[in-house]
Short mmCIF file of C-alpha atoms in Angstrom, two decimals:
data_model
loop_
_atom_site.label_atom_id
_atom_site.label_comp_id
_atom_site.label_asym_id
_atom_site.label_seq_id
_atom_site.Cartn_x
_atom_site.Cartn_y
_atom_site.Cartn_z
CA MET A 101 -8.34 -49.69 -121.78
CA LYS A 102 -10.11 -50.80 -125.02
CA LEU A 103 -13.83 -51.58 -124.82
CA PRO A 104 -15.07 -54.88 -126.35
CA ARG A 105 -16.69 -54.56 -129.79
CA ASP A 106 -19.63 -56.76 -128.87
CA ARG A 107 -22.50 -54.83 -127.21
CA ASN A 108 -23.32 -57.58 -124.69
CA ASP A 109 -19.65 -57.76 -123.67
CA ARG A 110 -19.62 -54.02 -123.10
CA VAL A 111 -22.74 -54.21 -120.90
CA MET A 112 -21.20 -57.05 -118.90
CA LEU A 113 -17.96 -55.04 -118.39
CA VAL A 114 -19.85 -51.98 -117.14
CA ALA A 115 -21.87 -54.12 -114.71
CA VAL A 116 -18.77 -55.82 -113.34
CA SER A 117 -17.03 -52.43 -112.93
CA ALA A 118 -20.04 -51.01 -111.09
CA LEU A 119 -20.15 -53.97 -108.70
CA ALA A 120 -16.42 -53.65 -108.08
CA GLY A 121 -16.81 -49.94 -107.31
CA LEU A 122 -19.68 -50.66 -104.93
CA GLY A 123 -17.54 -53.21 -103.17
CA LEU A 124 -14.78 -50.68 -102.72
CA LEU A 125 -17.25 -48.16 -101.27
CA ILE A 126 -18.61 -50.73 -98.83
CA ALA A 127 -15.10 -51.71 -97.78
CA ALA A 128 -14.10 -48.05 -97.35
CA ASP A 129 -17.23 -47.36 -95.30
CA HIS A 130 -16.52 -50.36 -93.09
CA THR A 131 -12.92 -49.20 -92.58
CA LEU A 132 -14.07 -45.64 -91.77
CA ARG A 133 -16.67 -46.91 -89.31
CA SER A 134 -14.09 -49.13 -87.63
CA THR A 135 -11.64 -46.21 -87.42
CA ASN A 136 -14.28 -43.90 -85.94
CA THR A 137 -15.31 -46.57 -83.44
CA ASP A 138 -11.70 -47.03 -82.39
CA LEU A 139 -11.28 -43.24 -82.11
CA ILE A 140 -14.43 -42.85 -80.02
CA THR A 141 -13.38 -45.72 -77.81
CA THR A 142 -9.89 -44.27 -77.40
CA THR A 143 -11.30 -40.80 -76.65
CA ALA A 144 -13.75 -42.22 -74.12
CA GLN A 145 -10.95 -44.12 -72.44
CA ALA A 146 -8.82 -40.97 -72.38
CA ARG A 147 -11.63 -39.05 -70.71
CA GLU A 148 -12.27 -41.65 -68.05
CA PRO A 149 -10.99 -40.25 -64.74
CA ARG A 150 -8.16 -42.16 -63.19
CA THR A 151 -8.85 -43.83 -59.89
CA TYR A 152 -6.85 -42.72 -56.89
CA SER A 153 -6.46 -44.17 -53.43
CA SER A 154 -6.08 -42.36 -50.13
CA GLN A 155 -2.46 -41.50 -49.51
CA PRO A 156 -0.95 -42.58 -46.17
CA ALA A 157 1.14 -40.26 -44.04
CA ARG A 158 4.84 -40.76 -44.63
CA GLY A 159 6.32 -38.78 -41.78
CA PRO A 160 5.10 -35.27 -40.89
CA VAL A 161 2.26 -34.12 -43.17
CA PRO A 162 3.24 -30.87 -44.95
CA HIS A 163 0.95 -27.87 -45.33
CA ALA A 164 -0.42 -27.14 -48.80
CA HIS A 165 -0.33 -23.38 -48.18
CA THR A 166 1.80 -20.69 -46.58
CA ARG A 167 1.07 -19.62 -43.03
CA THR A 168 1.01 -15.90 -42.28
CA ARG A 169 -0.44 -13.88 -39.44
CA THR A 170 -2.00 -10.44 -39.25
CA VAL A 171 0.20 -7.42 -38.66
CA LYS A 172 -1.79 -4.78 -36.77
CA THR A 173 -1.20 -1.03 -36.87
CA ASP A 174 -2.98 1.18 -34.31
CA GLY A 175 -5.46 -1.59 -33.62
CA VAL A 176 -6.54 -1.94 -37.28
CA ALA A 177 -5.43 -5.01 -39.23
CA SER A 178 -4.12 -5.10 -42.76
CA ILE A 179 -6.21 -7.87 -44.27
CA VAL A 180 -4.61 -7.56 -47.73
CA ARG A 181 -3.28 -10.83 -49.13
CA ASP A 182 0.15 -10.25 -50.67
CA PRO A 183 -0.10 -11.39 -54.32
CA VAL A 184 3.20 -13.28 -53.98
CA ASP A 185 2.02 -15.16 -50.88
CA LEU A 186 1.65 -18.59 -52.46
CA PRO A 187 3.56 -21.89 -52.33
CA PRO A 188 6.12 -22.79 -55.02
CA ILE A 189 5.45 -24.99 -58.04
CA ILE A 190 4.98 -28.63 -57.02
CA GLY A 191 6.73 -30.13 -60.03
CA LYS A 192 6.92 -33.83 -60.79
CA ARG A 193 6.49 -35.39 -57.35
CA GLY A 194 3.98 -38.19 -56.89
CA PRO A 195 0.74 -38.04 -54.89
CA GLN A 196 1.08 -37.63 -51.13
CA ARG A 197 -0.89 -36.60 -48.06
CA VAL A 198 -0.99 -32.85 -47.36
CA LYS A 199 -2.95 -30.68 -44.94
CA VAL A 200 -4.87 -27.41 -44.92
CA ASP A 201 -5.39 -25.52 -41.66
CA LEU A 202 -8.00 -22.79 -41.81
CA GLU A 203 -9.07 -20.48 -39.02
CA THR A 204 -12.15 -18.38 -39.59
CA THR A 205 -11.81 -14.96 -37.99
CA GLU A 206 -13.80 -11.74 -37.84
CA VAL A 207 -11.31 -8.89 -38.11
CA THR A 208 -11.55 -5.09 -38.27
CA GLY A 209 -9.38 -4.09 -41.21
CA GLN A 210 -8.65 -1.08 -43.38
CA LEU A 211 -10.97 -0.97 -46.37
CA ALA A 212 -9.80 2.40 -47.74
CA ASP A 213 -8.04 5.55 -46.55
CA GLY A 214 -9.80 6.61 -43.39
CA ALA A 215 -12.30 3.76 -43.52
CA THR A 216 -12.45 0.44 -41.70
CA TYR A 217 -14.68 -2.59 -42.12
CA ARG A 218 -15.46 -5.74 -40.16
CA TYR A 219 -14.19 -8.52 -42.42
CA TRP A 220 -14.86 -12.23 -42.10
CA THR A 221 -11.74 -14.10 -43.21
CA PHE A 222 -9.87 -17.34 -43.64
CA ASN A 223 -6.57 -16.96 -41.75
CA ASP A 224 -6.91 -13.19 -41.24
CA LYS A 225 -6.49 -12.22 -44.91
CA VAL A 226 -8.60 -11.58 -48.00
CA PRO A 227 -8.52 -13.73 -49.98
CA GLY A 228 -7.77 -16.79 -47.87
CA PRO A 229 -4.52 -18.73 -48.29
CA PHE A 230 -3.63 -20.04 -51.74
CA VAL A 231 -3.86 -23.84 -51.46
CA ARG A 232 -1.60 -25.82 -53.79
CA VAL A 233 -1.84 -29.58 -54.28
CA ARG A 234 -1.39 -32.02 -57.15
CA VAL A 235 -3.83 -34.47 -58.67
CA GLY A 236 -3.97 -37.61 -56.57
CA ASP A 237 -3.04 -35.89 -53.30
CA THR A 238 -5.06 -36.72 -50.21
CA VAL A 239 -5.89 -33.41 -48.52
CA GLU A 240 -6.66 -33.17 -44.82
CA VAL A 241 -8.78 -30.08 -44.12
CA ARG A 242 -9.11 -28.76 -40.57
CA LEU A 243 -11.25 -25.68 -39.93
CA ARG A 244 -11.34 -23.89 -36.60
CA ASN A 245 -13.81 -21.11 -35.95
CA HIS A 246 -12.20 -18.54 -33.66
CA ASP A 247 -13.51 -18.21 -30.11
CA ASP A 248 -14.56 -14.59 -30.72
CA SER A 249 -16.60 -15.27 -33.85
CA SER A 250 -20.19 -14.10 -33.81
CA MET A 251 -21.19 -16.40 -36.69
CA MET A 252 -20.98 -20.04 -37.67
CA HIS A 253 -18.53 -20.62 -40.55
CA ASN A 254 -17.44 -23.47 -42.84
CA VAL A 255 -15.64 -24.04 -46.15
CA ASP A 256 -16.81 -25.32 -49.54
CA PHE A 257 -13.97 -26.28 -51.92
CA HIS A 258 -15.05 -26.39 -55.55
CA ALA A 259 -12.22 -28.89 -56.12
CA VAL A 260 -13.86 -31.43 -53.78
CA THR A 261 -15.97 -34.31 -55.06
CA GLY A 262 -18.29 -34.88 -52.10
CA PRO A 263 -21.36 -33.38 -50.37
CA GLY A 264 -21.22 -29.61 -50.19
CA GLY A 265 -17.57 -29.55 -51.17
CA GLY A 266 -16.86 -30.19 -47.49
CA ALA A 267 -19.20 -27.51 -46.18
CA LYS A 268 -21.37 -29.80 -44.05
CA ALA A 269 -18.30 -31.53 -42.64
CA THR A 270 -16.85 -28.20 -41.50
CA ASP A 271 -19.88 -26.37 -40.04
CA ALA A 272 -18.36 -24.90 -36.89
CA GLY A 273 -19.64 -22.59 -34.19
CA ALA A 274 -17.37 -20.24 -32.24
CA GLY A 275 -14.51 -22.18 -30.68
CA GLU A 276 -15.27 -25.40 -32.58
CA THR A 277 -12.97 -27.37 -34.89
CA ARG A 278 -14.23 -29.62 -37.69
CA SER A 279 -12.35 -31.65 -40.30
CA PHE A 280 -12.58 -33.93 -43.32
CA GLU A 281 -10.28 -35.23 -46.05
CA PHE A 282 -10.60 -35.63 -49.80
CA THR A 283 -8.59 -36.84 -52.77
CA ALA A 284 -7.94 -34.25 -55.47
CA ILE A 285 -9.05 -36.09 -58.60
CA ASN A 286 -9.56 -33.19 -61.06
CA PRO A 287 -6.70 -30.89 -62.07
CA GLY A 288 -7.58 -27.21 -62.31
CA LEU A 289 -7.84 -23.87 -60.53
CA TYR A 290 -10.84 -23.69 -58.20
CA VAL A 291 -12.54 -21.29 -55.81
CA TYR A 292 -13.31 -22.07 -52.19
CA HIS A 293 -15.60 -20.06 -49.93
CA CYS A 294 -17.73 -20.11 -46.80
CA ALA A 295 -21.14 -21.62 -47.53
CA VAL A 296 -23.03 -21.03 -44.28
CA PRO A 297 -26.42 -19.46 -45.10
CA PHE A 298 -26.68 -16.64 -46.10
CA ALA A 299 -23.61 -17.66 -48.15
CA ALA A 300 -23.50 -14.44 -50.19
CA GLN A 301 -23.07 -12.47 -46.96
CA HIS A 302 -20.10 -14.56 -45.85
CA ILE A 303 -18.47 -14.27 -49.28
CA ALA A 304 -19.06 -10.51 -49.55
CA ASN A 305 -17.37 -10.05 -46.18
CA GLY A 306 -14.20 -11.72 -47.46
CA MET A 307 -14.54 -15.49 -47.10
CA TYR A 308 -13.13 -16.84 -50.37
CA GLY A 309 -9.86 -18.11 -51.84
CA LEU A 310 -8.30 -20.34 -54.51
CA ILE A 311 -7.10 -23.94 -54.56
CA LEU A 312 -4.85 -25.13 -57.38
CA VAL A 313 -4.76 -28.82 -58.28
CA GLU A 314 -1.69 -29.24 -60.46
CA PRO A 315 -1.79 -31.90 -63.19
CA GLU A 316 0.64 -34.81 -63.30
CA GLY A 317 4.07 -33.44 -64.14
CA GLY A 318 3.22 -30.02 -62.70
CA LEU A 319 3.00 -26.64 -64.43
CA PRO A 320 5.59 -25.14 -66.80
CA LYS A 321 8.16 -22.97 -65.07
CA VAL A 322 7.68 -19.19 -65.10
CA ASP A 323 9.64 -16.37 -63.49
CA ARG A 324 6.82 -14.85 -61.43
CA GLU A 325 3.51 -16.11 -60.04
CA PHE A 326 0.82 -13.89 -58.54
CA TYR A 327 -2.43 -14.53 -56.64
CA VAL A 328 -5.25 -12.07 -57.33
CA MET A 329 -8.95 -12.23 -56.46
CA GLN A 330 -11.80 -9.83 -57.09
CA GLY A 331 -14.65 -9.18 -54.68
CA GLU A 332 -17.43 -6.77 -53.74
CA ILE A 333 -18.27 -5.07 -50.45
CA TYR A 334 -21.75 -3.79 -49.64
CA THR A 335 -21.54 -0.98 -47.09
CA ALA A 336 -24.44 0.97 -45.69
CA GLN A 337 -22.36 4.12 -46.19
CA LYS A 338 -21.55 5.53 -49.62
CA PHE A 339 -18.24 4.92 -51.35
CA GLY A 340 -15.59 7.26 -49.98
CA SER A 341 -17.11 7.56 -46.50
CA THR A 342 -14.73 7.53 -43.54
CA GLY A 343 -14.89 5.88 -40.13
CA ALA A 344 -16.16 2.43 -39.24
CA LEU A 345 -18.26 1.25 -42.18
CA THR A 346 -20.98 -1.36 -41.73
CA GLU A 347 -22.52 -3.94 -44.05
CA SER A 348 -25.86 -3.45 -45.78
CA HIS A 349 -27.98 -6.57 -46.19
CA ASP A 350 -30.43 -4.70 -48.44
CA LYS A 351 -27.70 -3.59 -50.87
CA LEU A 352 -26.36 -7.13 -50.96
CA LEU A 353 -29.77 -8.51 -51.90
CA ASP A 354 -30.19 -5.78 -54.52
CA GLU A 355 -26.65 -6.41 -55.84
CA ARG A 356 -25.56 -2.78 -55.35
CA PRO A 357 -22.01 -2.84 -53.99
CA GLU A 358 -20.31 0.35 -52.88
CA TYR A 359 -16.83 -1.13 -53.33
CA PHE A 360 -15.14 -3.40 -55.86
CA ILE A 361 -11.78 -4.69 -54.64
CA PHE A 362 -8.72 -6.73 -55.52
CA ASN A 363 -7.24 -8.70 -52.60
CA GLY A 364 -9.48 -7.26 -49.94
CA ALA A 365 -9.19 -3.47 -49.99
CA VAL A 366 -8.96 -0.30 -52.04
CA GLY A 367 -5.30 0.22 -52.94
CA ALA A 368 -4.36 -3.34 -52.01
CA LEU A 369 -2.46 -3.93 -55.27
CA THR A 370 -1.41 -0.33 -55.93
CA ALA A 371 -0.13 1.49 -52.84
CA GLU A 372 0.22 -1.49 -50.50
CA LYS A 373 1.23 -4.61 -52.44
CA PRO A 374 1.79 -3.91 -56.17
CA LEU A 375 2.86 -6.76 -58.42
CA LYS A 376 6.51 -6.48 -59.53
CA ALA A 377 8.50 -8.04 -62.37
CA ASN A 378 11.53 -7.40 -64.56
CA VAL A 379 11.73 -6.89 -68.32
CA GLY A 380 12.04 -10.23 -70.10
CA GLU A 381 10.37 -12.29 -67.36
CA THR A 382 7.38 -14.56 -67.77
CA VAL A 383 4.41 -13.87 -65.52
CA ARG A 384 1.59 -16.14 -64.38
CA ILE A 385 -1.49 -14.76 -62.63
CA PHE A 386 -3.91 -17.01 -60.80
CA PHE A 387 -7.10 -14.95 -60.95
CA GLY A 388 -10.42 -15.73 -59.30
CA VAL A 389 -13.69 -14.00 -58.50
CA GLY A 390 -15.11 -14.41 -55.03
CA GLY A 391 -17.99 -12.14 -55.91
CA PRO A 392 -20.56 -12.94 -54.77
CA ASN A 393 -22.46 -11.38 -57.66
CA PHE A 394 -20.45 -9.77 -60.47
CA THR A 395 -18.56 -11.28 -63.40
CA SER A 396 -15.13 -9.81 -64.09
CA SER A 397 -13.70 -8.87 -67.49
CA PHE A 398 -10.10 -9.24 -66.37
CA HIS A 399 -7.61 -7.18 -68.37
CA VAL A 400 -4.04 -5.91 -67.98
CA ILE A 401 -3.77 -2.56 -69.75
CA GLY A 402 -0.82 -2.59 -72.14
CA GLU A 403 -0.36 -6.36 -72.22
CA VAL A 404 -1.75 -9.31 -74.17
CA PHE A 405 -2.16 -12.67 -72.45
CA ASP A 406 0.02 -15.16 -74.31
CA ARG A 407 -1.96 -18.05 -72.84
CA VAL A 408 -5.31 -18.20 -71.05
CA TYR A 409 -6.43 -21.36 -69.30
CA SER A 410 -10.13 -20.74 -69.67
CA MET A 411 -12.42 -21.46 -66.74
CA GLY A 412 -9.43 -22.67 -64.75
CA SER A 413 -9.09 -25.86 -66.82
CA LEU A 414 -5.53 -27.19 -66.96
CA THR A 415 -6.28 -30.26 -69.08
CA THR A 416 -7.47 -28.42 -72.19
CA ALA A 417 -5.22 -26.44 -74.52
CA PRO A 418 -4.86 -22.78 -73.55
CA VAL A 419 -6.32 -20.02 -75.72
CA ARG A 420 -3.55 -17.84 -77.12
CA ASP A 421 -3.20 -14.08 -77.67
CA VAL A 422 -6.13 -12.88 -75.56
CA GLN A 423 -6.91 -9.29 -74.54
CA THR A 424 -9.62 -9.77 -71.90
CA VAL A 425 -10.98 -12.83 -70.13
CA SER A 426 -14.40 -13.22 -68.50
CA VAL A 427 -14.48 -14.85 -65.08
CA PRO A 428 -17.81 -15.43 -63.29
CA PRO A 429 -18.40 -15.37 -59.53
CA GLY A 430 -17.10 -18.64 -58.13
CA GLY A 431 -14.84 -19.05 -61.17
CA ALA A 432 -11.13 -18.72 -61.92
CA THR A 433 -8.60 -18.52 -64.72
CA MET A 434 -4.84 -18.74 -65.14
CA VAL A 435 -3.10 -16.33 -67.51
CA GLU A 436 0.52 -16.19 -68.64
CA PHE A 437 2.48 -13.55 -70.54
CA LYS A 438 5.97 -12.18 -71.02
CA VAL A 439 6.76 -8.58 -70.03
CA ASP A 440 8.87 -6.95 -72.75
CA VAL A 441 8.71 -3.24 -71.93
CA PRO A 442 9.25 -1.40 -68.62
CA GLY A 443 6.44 0.61 -67.09
CA LYS A 444 3.33 0.40 -64.96
CA TYR A 445 0.58 -1.91 -66.20
CA MET A 446 -2.87 -1.52 -64.68
CA LEU A 447 -4.91 -4.56 -63.64
CA VAL A 448 -8.60 -3.84 -64.16
CA ASP A 449 -12.02 -5.28 -64.69
CA HIS A 450 -12.86 -3.83 -68.11
CA ALA A 451 -16.25 -2.85 -66.77
CA LEU A 452 -14.22 0.29 -66.16
CA SER A 453 -16.71 2.19 -64.00
CA ARG A 454 -15.57 -0.15 -61.25
CA VAL A 455 -12.15 1.52 -61.20
CA ALA A 456 -13.87 4.51 -59.59
CA ARG A 457 -15.10 2.17 -56.84
CA GLY A 458 -11.65 0.89 -55.96
CA LEU A 459 -11.01 -1.90 -58.47
CA VAL A 460 -7.51 -1.39 -59.81
CA GLY A 461 -4.09 -2.94 -59.33
CA VAL A 462 -0.68 -2.37 -60.86
CA LEU A 463 2.12 -4.50 -62.26
CA GLU A 464 5.41 -2.58 -62.03
CA VAL A 465 7.94 -3.74 -64.64
CA THR A 466 11.51 -2.49 -64.35
CA GLY A 467 14.45 -2.86 -66.72
CA PRO A 468 15.94 -1.46 -69.92
CA GLU A 469 13.83 0.12 -72.63
CA ASN A 470 12.87 -2.08 -75.57
CA THR A 471 12.35 0.31 -78.47
CA ALA A 472 12.01 -2.56 -80.93
CA VAL A 473 8.68 -3.32 -79.24
CA PHE A 474 7.57 0.13 -78.01
CA LYS A 475 8.99 3.62 -78.58
CA ASP A 476 7.48 6.81 -77.13
CA HIS A 477 8.17 9.77 -79.45
CA ASP A 478 7.60 12.35 -76.67
CA PRO A 479 8.41 10.71 -73.31
CA ALA A 480 8.72 14.07 -71.50
CA ARG A 481 5.11 14.91 -72.26
CA SER A 482 3.94 11.37 -71.56
CA ALA A 483 5.47 11.61 -68.08
CA HIS A 484 2.81 14.23 -67.22
CA SER A 485 -0.09 12.35 -68.78
CA THR A 486 -3.13 11.64 -66.60
CA GLY A 487 -4.08 8.56 -68.65
CA HIS A 488 -3.29 5.01 -67.71
#
């Protein structure tokens, strides 16, 4: 563009150009502000929880968990929860009414070789039953405290929106039955536990479990699902003692457990109920910490988690390619990964001193070797290795 020869004309042209540029900036700013306002409004609307109504019963109300009973050997119960003892994926069904039946029992079970302990349980196992519902379900909860119980018990579901998570509505003495219902309005993986004071005592003795609220549309399909929870036991006797072990209130208050456990007992997920999968399968582990006091650094030795649903959230994008995940007491996570190579994979809390106090499990993977992923140059020597 040629500038005018006259000085005044040039000044006028510059002024007009400047005003035009300012106008464009103002218009752009207005457009940006409008776009941001629309985005904020849209985001706020997306975050607003949907409203749900109580679901009526349409025929018999199904259970939201499996129902298993204790198998006793020589008068001592196995309180170990099988890691595959959980209901199948819900899928794409709509909201409905489901029920949860809990019985609180006080059971003498095997804690370790040669050692027993008086557990307090939901439905005779540690952890309690895996409860599986979908968002929008109306959940009827009925809790019965066994006639022989020496303590009052109740249940607090972290998935419940309501006073005490249902704890006050389920306070029950020996022989009593209490109930309430709630609508599951937040998808996610949540802990439940007994909350009768002193709550830490009830939790340490085995009264905890997980409830999964599946999102609309359900979870992606995998080949294997497992249910694993970590806890602590505070015995008056030292780790490794034999006989009938008793609880120590002082050690509980001082946070000095003698035992760290997966699924209720030493050896629960190694000798008794190891996890099993085949080469090429996808694995999902629902992992929670009953506690009551220690955070877990959950890790599977020799594997990388392809996806981690941090803090049990199922509505945020998973974190990918994770080695270890921290889970606090009263918290949970869901991890998924594919098993490519056969072998034994140890489940640990990477605070590895706890392995020596009982905290270890195993995932046994069988199938053909995959030397493109892993090749041992001296398998004969490795077979005699004492490492993990």
